[in-house]
Coordinates of C-alpha atoms in Angstrom, one line a residue:
X1 CA 8.2 -5.8 15.6
X2 CA 4.8 -6.8 16.9
X3 CA 3.4 -4.5 19.6
X4 CA 0.4 -4.9 21.9
X5 CA -1.9 -1.9 21.7
X6 CA -2.8 -1.9 25.4
X7 CA 0.8 -2.3 26.7
X8 CA 4.4 -1.6 26.0
X9 CA 5.1 -5.2 25.3
X10 CA 6.8 -5.8 21.9
X11 CA 8.1 -8.9 20.1
X12 CA 10.9 -9.0 17.6
X13 CA 9.8 -11.4 14.9
X14 CA 12.8 -11.0 12.5
X15 CA 14.1 -8.9 9.7
X16 CA 11.5 -7.3 7.3
X17 CA 9.5 -4.3 6.3
X18 CA 6.0 -3.3 5.3
X19 CA 4.4 -6.0 7.4
X20 CA 0.7 -6.7 7.2
X21 CA -1.5 -9.2 8.9
X22 CA -3.5 -12.0 7.3
X23 CA -7.3 -11.6 7.7
X24 CA -7.5 -13.9 10.7
X25 CA -4.5 -12.2 12.4
X26 CA -2.5 -15.4 12.6
X27 CA 0.1 -14.7 10.0
X28 CA 2.1 -11.8 8.7
X29 CA 3.3 -11.0 5.1
X30 CA 6.5 -9.0 4.8
X31 CA 9.2 -7.8 2.4
X32 CA 12.9 -8.1 3.1
X33 CA 15.8 -6.5 1.2
X34 CA 17.9 -9.5 1.8
X35 CA 15.4 -12.2 1.2
X36 CA 12.5 -11.0 -1.0
X37 CA 8.9 -11.5 0.1
X38 CA 7.5 -14.1 2.5
X39 CA 5.0 -15.0 5.3
X40 CA 5.4 -16.1 8.9
X41 CA 3.3 -16.8 11.9
X42 CA 2.4 -13.8 14.0
X43 CA 5.1 -14.8 16.5
X44 CA 7.8 -15.0 13.8
X45 CA 7.8 -18.8 13.5
X46 CA 7.5 -20.9 10.3
X47 CA 9.1 -18.2 8.2
X48 CA 8.6 -19.0 4.4
X49 CA 10.1 -17.0 1.5
X50 CA 7.7 -16.8 -1.5
X51 CA 9.9 -15.0 -4.0
X52 CA 13.5 -13.9 -3.8
X53 CA 13.0 -11.1 -6.2
X54 CA 9.5 -9.9 -5.3
X55 CA 8.6 -6.8 -3.3
X56 CA 5.6 -5.3 -1.5
X57 CA 3.7 -8.4 -0.5
X58 CA 0.1 -7.6 0.6
X59 CA -2.5 -9.9 2.0
X60 CA -5.9 -9.7 0.4
X61 CA -9.2 -10.0 2.4
X62 CA -9.2 -13.6 1.2
X63 CA -6.8 -15.4 3.6
X64 CA -5.6 -17.7 0.8
X65 CA -4.5 -14.9 -1.6
X66 CA -1.6 -12.4 -1.6
X67 CA -0.2 -10.0 -4.2
X68 CA 3.3 -8.7 -4.9
X69 CA 5.3 -7.0 -7.6
X70 CA 8.2 -8.6 -9.4
X71 CA 9.8 -6.8 -12.4
X72 CA 7.0 -5.8 -14.9
X73 CA 4.4 -8.1 -13.4
X74 CA 2.0 -8.4 -10.4
X75 CA 1.8 -11.9 -9.1
X76 CA -1.0 -13.5 -7.0
X77 CA 0.2 -16.1 -4.5
X78 CA -2.1 -18.9 -3.4
X79 CA -1.3 -20.0 0.2
X80 CA -2.9 -23.5 -0.1
X81 CA -1.5 -24.3 -3.5
X82 CA 1.8 -22.5 -3.0
X83 CA 1.7 -21.2 -6.6
X84 CA 2.4 -17.7 -8.0
X85 CA 0.2 -16.7 -11.0
X86 CA 0.9 -13.6 -13.1
X87 CA -2.1 -11.2 -12.9
X88 CA -1.6 -8.6 -15.7
X89 CA -2.5 -9.6 -19.2
X90 CA -2.5 -8.0 -22.7
X91 CA -1.4 -4.4 -22.8
X92 CA -1.1 -4.1 -19.0
X93 CA 1.5 -6.9 -19.0
X94 CA 3.8 -4.8 -21.1
X95 CA 2.9 -1.4 -19.7
X96 CA 5.1 -1.2 -16.6
X97 CA 8.8 -1.7 -15.8
X98 CA 8.3 -2.0 -12.1
X99 CA 5.9 -1.4 -9.2
X100 CA 6.2 0.6 -6.0
X101 CA 5.6 -0.7 -2.5
X102 CA 2.2 -0.7 -0.8
X103 CA -0.2 -2.1 -3.4
X104 CA -3.6 -2.1 -1.7
X105 CA -6.5 -4.5 -2.0
X106 CA -10.0 -3.2 -2.1
X107 CA -12.2 -4.3 0.8
X108 CA -14.1 -6.8 -1.3
X109 CA -10.8 -8.4 -2.4
X110 CA -11.6 -7.9 -6.1
X111 CA -9.2 -5.0 -7.0
X112 CA -5.7 -3.8 -6.4
X113 CA -4.6 -0.2 -6.4
X114 CA -0.9 0.4 -7.3
X115 CA 1.7 2.8 -8.5
X116 CA 3.7 1.7 -11.5
X117 CA 6.5 3.0 -13.7
X118 CA 5.6 3.0 -17.4
X119 CA 8.0 1.3 -19.8
X120 CA 7.6 3.8 -22.7
X121 CA 8.3 7.1 -21.0
X122 CA 9.5 6.2 -17.5
X123 CA 6.7 8.2 -15.9
X124 CA 4.6 7.0 -13.0
X125 CA 0.8 6.5 -12.7
X126 CA -1.7 5.3 -10.2
X127 CA -4.0 2.5 -11.5
X128 CA -6.4 -0.2 -10.4
X129 CA -6.6 -3.7 -11.8
X130 CA -9.3 -6.3 -11.2
X131 CA -8.1 -9.7 -9.8
X132 CA -10.8 -11.6 -11.6
X133 CA -10.8 -9.5 -14.9
X134 CA -7.1 -8.4 -15.2
X135 CA -7.6 -7.1 -18.7
X136 CA -9.8 -4.4 -17.3
X137 CA -7.5 -2.0 -15.5
X138 CA -8.3 1.7 -14.8
X139 CA -5.9 4.7 -14.9
X140 CA -6.6 6.8 -11.8
X141 CA -3.9 9.5 -11.9
X142 CA -1.3 10.2 -14.5
X143 CA 2.1 11.5 -13.3
X144 CA 1.2 11.6 -9.6
X145 CA 4.1 13.9 -8.7
X146 CA 4.3 14.6 -5.0
X147 CA 1.9 11.9 -3.9
X148 CA 3.0 9.3 -1.5
X149 CA 2.2 5.6 -2.1
X150 CA -0.1 5.1 1.0
X151 CA -3.3 3.8 -0.6
X152 CA -6.3 3.2 1.7
X153 CA -9.7 2.2 0.2
X154 CA -12.9 3.8 1.5
X155 CA -15.4 1.5 3.3
X156 CA -17.6 1.3 0.2
X157 CA -14.6 0.8 -2.2
X158 CA -15.7 3.8 -4.3
X159 CA -12.7 6.0 -3.3
X160 CA -9.0 5.7 -2.4
X161 CA -7.3 7.8 0.2
X162 CA -3.7 9.0 -0.7
X163 CA -1.3 11.5 0.8
X164 CA 1.1 14.1 -0.5
X165 CA 4.7 14.5 0.4
X166 CA 6.0 17.3 2.7
X167 CA 5.3 20.7 1.2
X168 CA 4.9 24.3 2.6
X169 CA 1.2 23.7 3.1
X170 CA -0.1 24.2 6.6
X171 CA -3.3 22.1 6.2
X172 CA -3.7 18.4 5.9
X173 CA -2.3 16.8 2.8
X174 CA -4.8 13.9 2.3
X175 CA -6.7 13.5 -1.0
X176 CA -9.4 11.2 -2.3
X177 CA -9.2 9.5 -5.7
X178 CA -12.1 8.0 -7.6
X179 CA -11.6 4.2 -7.7
X180 CA -13.3 3.9 -11.1
X181 CA -12.1 6.8 -13.3
X182 CA -9.3 9.2 -14.0
X183 CA -10.3 12.3 -12.2
X184 CA -8.5 15.1 -10.3
X185 CA -7.7 14.3 -6.6
X186 CA -10.0 16.0 -4.1
X187 CA -8.7 17.3 -0.8
X188 CA -9.8 15.4 2.3
X189 CA -9.7 18.0 5.0
X190 CA -9.3 17.3 8.7
X191 CA -9.6 19.7 11.7
X192 CA -6.4 21.2 13.0
X193 CA -4.5 18.4 14.6
X194 CA -1.3 20.3 15.4
X195 CA 0.8 19.4 12.4
X196 CA 0.8 18.5 8.7
X197 CA -1.1 15.3 8.0
X198 CA 1.1 13.2 5.6
X199 CA -0.6 9.8 5.5
X200 CA -3.9 8.2 6.5
X201 CA -5.7 4.9 6.6
X202 CA -9.3 4.0 7.3
X203 CA -10.2 1.4 10.0
X204 CA -11.9 -1.7 8.7
X205 CA -15.3 -0.6 9.8
X206 CA -14.8 2.9 8.3
X207 CA -15.5 4.7 11.6
X208 CA -11.9 5.8 12.4
X209 CA -8.9 7.2 10.6
X210 CA -5.3 6.7 11.5
X211 CA -2.9 9.3 10.3
X212 CA 0.7 10.4 10.5
X213 CA 1.9 14.0 11.3
X214 CA 4.8 16.2 10.3
X215 CA 5.7 19.0 12.8
X216 CA 7.7 22.1 11.9
X217 CA 11.2 22.3 13.5
X218 CA 11.4 24.2 16.7
X219 CA 14.4 26.4 17.5
X220 CA 15.4 26.4 21.2
X221 CA 18.3 27.9 23.1
X222 CA 20.8 25.4 24.2
X223 CA 23.1 25.9 27.2
X224 CA 25.0 22.6 26.9
X225 CA 23.3 20.8 29.8

């Protein structure tokens, strides 16, 4: 669905999930359990499937380049050439059995943050790979138990915002990861917003933060009416 921010008008553009706009806002990348990954115009027209077995398609800041996971490999898709090129090389190409949704491009379009399942021990990790130097990947967090895959790069590309799944904590559950080294996640505290913060994303100019909330259940008397 495409919704106008300043009105209640919505447009159904077809089946899919995890939609994200192209840099110019004219197209949308999507994943679909029945089709794979593809792109279409912002009004749903000219629907094109890129891969029947891919997942988690994400547009880079470069309007001509997208990334998606397929099996043990991350692929880069060129819009103008309509060619998919494997990204990972060397050890990294054999390191993962699959990739989770929501890979995230850095703001300069040169790196991709992702969560992958390792082939050797079936454990997960957060890592970053360079699109122009794929043999230089960086482990960010080993065994990120409890963290939700909701990467959002900081305005200067030095840190990555992640969130933690629902817990008994009463404070916000946002954390900052170093984008260049394997270091413990640091809490990103917000003022009291009336619920538990379970996900966040910076605006493109870095001046605002969008976030999701989880509220505690409320018990009320019910008289049947």
